[in-house]
CSV table of C-alpha atoms in Angstrom, one decimal:
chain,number,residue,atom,x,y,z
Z,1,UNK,CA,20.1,17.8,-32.3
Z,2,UNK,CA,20.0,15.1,-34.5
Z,3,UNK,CA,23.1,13.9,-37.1
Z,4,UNK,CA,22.6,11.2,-39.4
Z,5,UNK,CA,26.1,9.2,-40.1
Z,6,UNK,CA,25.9,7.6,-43.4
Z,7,UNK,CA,27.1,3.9,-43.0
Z,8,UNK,CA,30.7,3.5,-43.8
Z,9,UNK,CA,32.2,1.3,-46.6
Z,10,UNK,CA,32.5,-2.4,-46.5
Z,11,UNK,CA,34.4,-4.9,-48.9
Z,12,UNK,CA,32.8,-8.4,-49.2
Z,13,UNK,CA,31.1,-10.7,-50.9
Z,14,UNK,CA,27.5,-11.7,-51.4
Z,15,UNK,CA,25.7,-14.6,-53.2
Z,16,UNK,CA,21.9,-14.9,-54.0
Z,17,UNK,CA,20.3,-18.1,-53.4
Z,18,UNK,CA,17.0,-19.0,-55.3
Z,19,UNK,CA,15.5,-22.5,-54.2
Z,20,UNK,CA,18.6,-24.8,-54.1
Z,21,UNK,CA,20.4,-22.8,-56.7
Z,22,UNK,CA,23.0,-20.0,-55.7
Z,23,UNK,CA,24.5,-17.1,-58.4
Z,24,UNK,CA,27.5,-16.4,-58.9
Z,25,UNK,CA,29.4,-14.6,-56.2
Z,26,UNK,CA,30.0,-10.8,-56.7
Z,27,UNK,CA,32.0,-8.6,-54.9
Z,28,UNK,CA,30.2,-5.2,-53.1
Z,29,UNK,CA,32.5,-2.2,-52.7
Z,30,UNK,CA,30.3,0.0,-51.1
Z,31,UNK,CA,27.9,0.4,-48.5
Z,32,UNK,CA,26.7,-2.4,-45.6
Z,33,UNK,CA,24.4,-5.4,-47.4
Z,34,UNK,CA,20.9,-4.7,-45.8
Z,35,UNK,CA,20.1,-7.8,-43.7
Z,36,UNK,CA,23.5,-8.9,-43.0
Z,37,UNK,CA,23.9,-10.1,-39.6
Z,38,UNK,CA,28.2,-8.3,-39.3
Z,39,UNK,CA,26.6,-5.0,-40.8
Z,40,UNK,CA,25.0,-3.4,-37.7
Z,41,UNK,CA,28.0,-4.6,-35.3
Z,42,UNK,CA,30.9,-3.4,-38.3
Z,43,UNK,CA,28.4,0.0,-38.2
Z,44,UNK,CA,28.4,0.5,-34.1
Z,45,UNK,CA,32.5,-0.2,-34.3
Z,46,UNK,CA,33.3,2.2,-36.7
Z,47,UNK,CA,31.6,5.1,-34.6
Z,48,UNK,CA,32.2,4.0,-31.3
Z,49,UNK,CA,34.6,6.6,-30.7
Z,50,UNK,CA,32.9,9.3,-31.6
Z,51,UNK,CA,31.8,10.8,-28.3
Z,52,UNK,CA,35.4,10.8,-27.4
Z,53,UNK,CA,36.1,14.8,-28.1
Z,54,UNK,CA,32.1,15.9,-27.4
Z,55,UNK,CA,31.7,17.5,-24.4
Z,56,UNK,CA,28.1,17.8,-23.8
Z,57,UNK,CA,25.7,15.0,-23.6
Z,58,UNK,CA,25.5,12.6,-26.5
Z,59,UNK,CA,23.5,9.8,-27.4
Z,60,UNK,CA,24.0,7.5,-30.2
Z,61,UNK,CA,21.8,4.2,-32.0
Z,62,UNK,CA,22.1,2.5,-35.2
Z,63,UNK,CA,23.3,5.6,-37.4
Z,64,UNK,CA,21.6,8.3,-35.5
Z,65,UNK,CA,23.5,10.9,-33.0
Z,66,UNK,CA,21.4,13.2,-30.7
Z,67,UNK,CA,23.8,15.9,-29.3
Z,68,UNK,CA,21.7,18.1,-26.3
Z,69,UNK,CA,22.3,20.4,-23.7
Z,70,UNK,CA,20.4,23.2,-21.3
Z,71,UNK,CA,21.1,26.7,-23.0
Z,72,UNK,CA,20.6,29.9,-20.7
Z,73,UNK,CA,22.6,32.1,-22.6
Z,74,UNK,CA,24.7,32.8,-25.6
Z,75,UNK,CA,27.7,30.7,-23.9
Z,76,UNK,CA,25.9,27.8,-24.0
Z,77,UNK,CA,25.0,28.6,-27.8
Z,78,UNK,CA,28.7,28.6,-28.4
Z,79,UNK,CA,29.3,25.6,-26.1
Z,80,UNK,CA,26.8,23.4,-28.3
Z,81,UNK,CA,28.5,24.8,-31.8
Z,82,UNK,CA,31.9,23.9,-30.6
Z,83,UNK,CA,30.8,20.4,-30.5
Z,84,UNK,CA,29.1,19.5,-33.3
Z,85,UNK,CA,32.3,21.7,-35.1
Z,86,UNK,CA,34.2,18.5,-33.3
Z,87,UNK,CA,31.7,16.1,-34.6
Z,88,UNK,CA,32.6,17.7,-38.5
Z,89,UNK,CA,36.1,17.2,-37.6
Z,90,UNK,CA,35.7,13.5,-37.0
Z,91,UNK,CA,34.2,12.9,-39.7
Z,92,UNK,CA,36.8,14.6,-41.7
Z,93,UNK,CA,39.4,12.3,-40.0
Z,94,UNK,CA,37.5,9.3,-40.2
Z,95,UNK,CA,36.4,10.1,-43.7
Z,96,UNK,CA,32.6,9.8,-42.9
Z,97,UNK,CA,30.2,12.0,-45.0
Z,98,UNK,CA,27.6,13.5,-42.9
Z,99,UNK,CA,24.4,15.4,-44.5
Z,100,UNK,CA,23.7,18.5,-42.5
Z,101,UNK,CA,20.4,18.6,-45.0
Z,102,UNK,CA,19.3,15.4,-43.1
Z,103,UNK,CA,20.2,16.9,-39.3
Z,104,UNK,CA,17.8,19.2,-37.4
Z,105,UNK,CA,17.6,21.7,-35.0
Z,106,UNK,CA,15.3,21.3,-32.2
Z,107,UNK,CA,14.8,24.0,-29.5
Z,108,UNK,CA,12.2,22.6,-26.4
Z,109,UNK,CA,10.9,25.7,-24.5
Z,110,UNK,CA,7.9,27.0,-22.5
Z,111,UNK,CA,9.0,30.6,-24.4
Z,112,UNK,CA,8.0,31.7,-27.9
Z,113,UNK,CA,11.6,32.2,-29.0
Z,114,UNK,CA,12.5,35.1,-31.6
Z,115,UNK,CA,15.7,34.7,-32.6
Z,116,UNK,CA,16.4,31.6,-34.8
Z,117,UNK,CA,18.8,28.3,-33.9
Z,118,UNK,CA,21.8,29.3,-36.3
Z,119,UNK,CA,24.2,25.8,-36.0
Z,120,UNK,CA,26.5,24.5,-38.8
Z,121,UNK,CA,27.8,21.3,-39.4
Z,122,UNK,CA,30.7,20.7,-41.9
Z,123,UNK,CA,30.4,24.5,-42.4
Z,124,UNK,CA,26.8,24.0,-43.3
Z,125,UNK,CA,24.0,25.2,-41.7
Z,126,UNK,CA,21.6,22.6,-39.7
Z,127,UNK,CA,17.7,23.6,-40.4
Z,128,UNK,CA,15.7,24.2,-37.9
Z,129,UNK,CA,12.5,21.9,-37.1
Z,130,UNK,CA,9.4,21.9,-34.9
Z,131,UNK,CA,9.5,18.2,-34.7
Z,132,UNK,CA,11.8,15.4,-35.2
Z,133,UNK,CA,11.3,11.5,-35.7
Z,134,UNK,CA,13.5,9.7,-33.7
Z,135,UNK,CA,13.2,6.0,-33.1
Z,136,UNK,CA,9.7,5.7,-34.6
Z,137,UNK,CA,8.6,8.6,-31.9
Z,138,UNK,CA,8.0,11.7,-33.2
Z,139,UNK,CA,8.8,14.8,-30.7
Z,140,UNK,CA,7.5,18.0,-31.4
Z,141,UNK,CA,9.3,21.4,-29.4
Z,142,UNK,CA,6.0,21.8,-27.4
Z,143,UNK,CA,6.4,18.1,-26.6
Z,144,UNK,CA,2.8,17.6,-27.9
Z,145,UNK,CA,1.6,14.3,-28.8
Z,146,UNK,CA,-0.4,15.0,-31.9
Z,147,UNK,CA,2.0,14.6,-33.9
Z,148,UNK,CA,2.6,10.6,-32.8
Z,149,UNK,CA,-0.8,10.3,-32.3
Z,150,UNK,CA,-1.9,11.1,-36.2
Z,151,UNK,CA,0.8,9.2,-37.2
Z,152,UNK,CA,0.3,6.1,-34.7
Z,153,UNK,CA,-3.6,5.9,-36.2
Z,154,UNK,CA,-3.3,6.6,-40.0
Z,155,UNK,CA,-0.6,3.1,-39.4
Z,156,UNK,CA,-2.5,1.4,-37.8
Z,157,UNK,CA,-5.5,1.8,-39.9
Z,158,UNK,CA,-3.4,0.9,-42.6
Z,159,UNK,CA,-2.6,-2.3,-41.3
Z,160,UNK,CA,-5.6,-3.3,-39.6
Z,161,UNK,CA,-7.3,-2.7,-43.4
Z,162,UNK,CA,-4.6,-5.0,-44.7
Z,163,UNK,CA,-6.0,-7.6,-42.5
Z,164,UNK,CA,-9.5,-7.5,-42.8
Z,165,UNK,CA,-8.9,-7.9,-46.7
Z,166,UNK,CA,-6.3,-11.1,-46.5
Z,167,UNK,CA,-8.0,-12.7,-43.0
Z,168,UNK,CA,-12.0,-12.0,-43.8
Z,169,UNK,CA,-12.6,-16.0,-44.3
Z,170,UNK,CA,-10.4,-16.8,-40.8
Z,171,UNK,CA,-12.2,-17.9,-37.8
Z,172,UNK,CA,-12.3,-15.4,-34.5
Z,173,UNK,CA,-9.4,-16.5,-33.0
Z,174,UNK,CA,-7.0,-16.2,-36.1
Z,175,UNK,CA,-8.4,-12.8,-36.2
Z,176,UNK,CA,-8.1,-11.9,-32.8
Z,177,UNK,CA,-4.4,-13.2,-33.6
Z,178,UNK,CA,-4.1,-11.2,-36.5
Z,179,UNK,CA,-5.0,-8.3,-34.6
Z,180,UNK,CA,-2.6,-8.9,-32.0
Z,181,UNK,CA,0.3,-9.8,-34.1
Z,182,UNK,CA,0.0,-7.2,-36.7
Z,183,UNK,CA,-1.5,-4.3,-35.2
Z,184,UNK,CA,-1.9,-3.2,-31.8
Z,185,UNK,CA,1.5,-3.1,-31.4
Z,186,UNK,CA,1.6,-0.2,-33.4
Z,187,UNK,CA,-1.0,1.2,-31.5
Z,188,UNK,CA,1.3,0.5,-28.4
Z,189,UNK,CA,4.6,1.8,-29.9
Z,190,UNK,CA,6.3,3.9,-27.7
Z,191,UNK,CA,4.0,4.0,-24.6
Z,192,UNK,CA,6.7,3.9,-22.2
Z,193,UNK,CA,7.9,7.0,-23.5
Z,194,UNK,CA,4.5,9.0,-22.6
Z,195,UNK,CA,0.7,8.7,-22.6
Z,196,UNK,CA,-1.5,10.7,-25.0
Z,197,UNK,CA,-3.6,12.7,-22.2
Z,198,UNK,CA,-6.7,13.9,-24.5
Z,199,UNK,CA,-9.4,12.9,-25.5
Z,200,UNK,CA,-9.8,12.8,-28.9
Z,201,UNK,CA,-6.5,11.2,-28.5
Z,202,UNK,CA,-7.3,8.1,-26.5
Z,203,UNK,CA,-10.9,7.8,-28.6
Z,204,UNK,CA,-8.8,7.9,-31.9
Z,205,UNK,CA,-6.5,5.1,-30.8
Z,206,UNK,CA,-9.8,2.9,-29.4
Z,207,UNK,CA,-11.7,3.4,-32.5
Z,208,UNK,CA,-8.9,1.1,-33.9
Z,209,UNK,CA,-9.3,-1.6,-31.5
Z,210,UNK,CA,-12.8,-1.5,-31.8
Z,211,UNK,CA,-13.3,-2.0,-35.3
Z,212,UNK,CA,-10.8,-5.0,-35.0
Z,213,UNK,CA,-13.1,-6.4,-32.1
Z,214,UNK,CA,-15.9,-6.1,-34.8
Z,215,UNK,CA,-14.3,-7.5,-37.4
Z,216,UNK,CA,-12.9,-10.5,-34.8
Z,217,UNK,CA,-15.9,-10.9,-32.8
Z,218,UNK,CA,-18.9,-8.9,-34.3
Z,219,UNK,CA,-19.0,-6.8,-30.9
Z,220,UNK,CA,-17.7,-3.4,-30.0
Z,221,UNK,CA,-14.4,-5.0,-28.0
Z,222,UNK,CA,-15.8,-4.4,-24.6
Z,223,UNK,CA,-14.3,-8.0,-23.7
Z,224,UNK,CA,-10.9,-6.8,-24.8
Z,225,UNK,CA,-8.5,-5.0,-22.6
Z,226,UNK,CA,-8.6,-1.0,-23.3
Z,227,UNK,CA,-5.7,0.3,-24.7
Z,228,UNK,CA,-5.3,3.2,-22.2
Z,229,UNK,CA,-5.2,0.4,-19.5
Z,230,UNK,CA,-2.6,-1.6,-21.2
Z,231,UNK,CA,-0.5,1.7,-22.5
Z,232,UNK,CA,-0.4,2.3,-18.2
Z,233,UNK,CA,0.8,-0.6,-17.1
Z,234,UNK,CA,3.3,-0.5,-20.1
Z,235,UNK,CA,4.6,3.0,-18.8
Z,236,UNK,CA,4.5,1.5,-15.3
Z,237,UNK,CA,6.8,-1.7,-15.8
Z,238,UNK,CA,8.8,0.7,-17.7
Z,239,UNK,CA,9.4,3.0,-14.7
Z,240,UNK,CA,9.7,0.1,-12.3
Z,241,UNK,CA,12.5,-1.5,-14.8
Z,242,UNK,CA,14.8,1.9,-14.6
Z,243,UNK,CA,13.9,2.5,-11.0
Z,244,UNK,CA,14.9,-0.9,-9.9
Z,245,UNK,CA,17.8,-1.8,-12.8
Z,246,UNK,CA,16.0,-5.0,-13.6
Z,247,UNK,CA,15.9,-6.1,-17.1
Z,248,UNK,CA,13.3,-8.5,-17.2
């Protein structure tokens, strides 16, 4: 379950600065000024407390709330709508305006389920999704990668077409740092979370790399590190990280 918070109101001022001239100072009565280094920390304060009355499992980042929990029967239906009823009350107190529109239903099961996810927030009801983008990761219900993959590829592409049209006149090694820089580390977003297991899957990802070792090097990348390889080790350290508490 997924709850967008809008950000909360903020009095304070803001000045412009072109060159070594600054405008006049105006005064912004509503919403957090993007790029403001207080913003995200004012944000994080003002709904700190909101897991106080939630009873299940909740997880919260930036303006996003995940609320989850195992349902086995019609109790546990009732025991996830009670919460997110406390959420809307909250929100009421704290005079937040949530958008139920912008929440989703997700339902993760090895079972074709019949009977539809019917939960309400603010007295509206949530709509239910196959897939949610959380964090830049896309989940699906089948907890298929697809999804991520597509998505993961068509960026990248995008990106690594951006530099091939600004960076054709650079030597190798600005392009190999192009490359680097600006794209693989879309292609490696999110690989502690899972690896994609088919395929098509892995040989849409190389193709990437692979057109960027021909642009960079006029080979097919062979001298480059596959990106299966690296996306492994990434989910390794990552394991090893939680497993052992270190942070570094």
């Amino acid at each position: 379950m997924v709850v967008w918070i809008r950000e909360f109101l903020i009095d304070r001022s803001q000045r412009v600065r072109v060159g070594s001239h600054y405008s006049e100072e105006v005064r912004v009565t509503s919403g957090v000024p993007q790029g403001s280094v207080v913003g995200p920390l004012l944000s994080q304060a003002y709904v700190n407390d909101i897991w106080r009355n939630i009873k299940l499992k909740i997880r919260l980042f930036a303006g996003d709330c995940i609320i989850y929990r195992k349902i086995l029967n019609i109790k546990d239906v009732e025991k996830l709508q009670a919460d997110l009823d406390r959420l809307g009350d909250w929100a009421e107190r704290n005079e937040m305006n949530m958008n139920p529109n912008k929440s989703k239903a997700l339902s993760f099961t090895r079972v074709r389920v019949k009977n539809r996810l019917n939960y309400s927030l603010g007295g509206q009801k949530i709509p239910e999704a196959s897939c949610c983008k959380y964090l830049g990761i896309i989940t699906r219900n089948d907890l298929s990668w697809t999804d991520q993959v597509n998505y993961t590829v068509q960026k990248a592409w995008r990106a690594l077409h951006f530099v091939m049209r600004n960076g054709k006149k650079a030597n190798k090694n600005t392009k190999r740092l192009f490359y680097t820089s600006l794209v693989r580390p879309i292609l490696e977003y999110g690989a502690a979370c899972g690896l994609p297991y088919r395929d098509c899957q892995i040989s849409a990802l190389g193709r990437v790399q692979n057109k960027a070792a021909k642009f960079a090097h006029h080979s097919g990348g062979s001298e480059w590190e596959p990106l299966a390889l690296r996306r492994k080790t990434a989910r390794m350290c990552a394991l090893y990280k939680a497993y052992t508490g270190v942070k570094r």
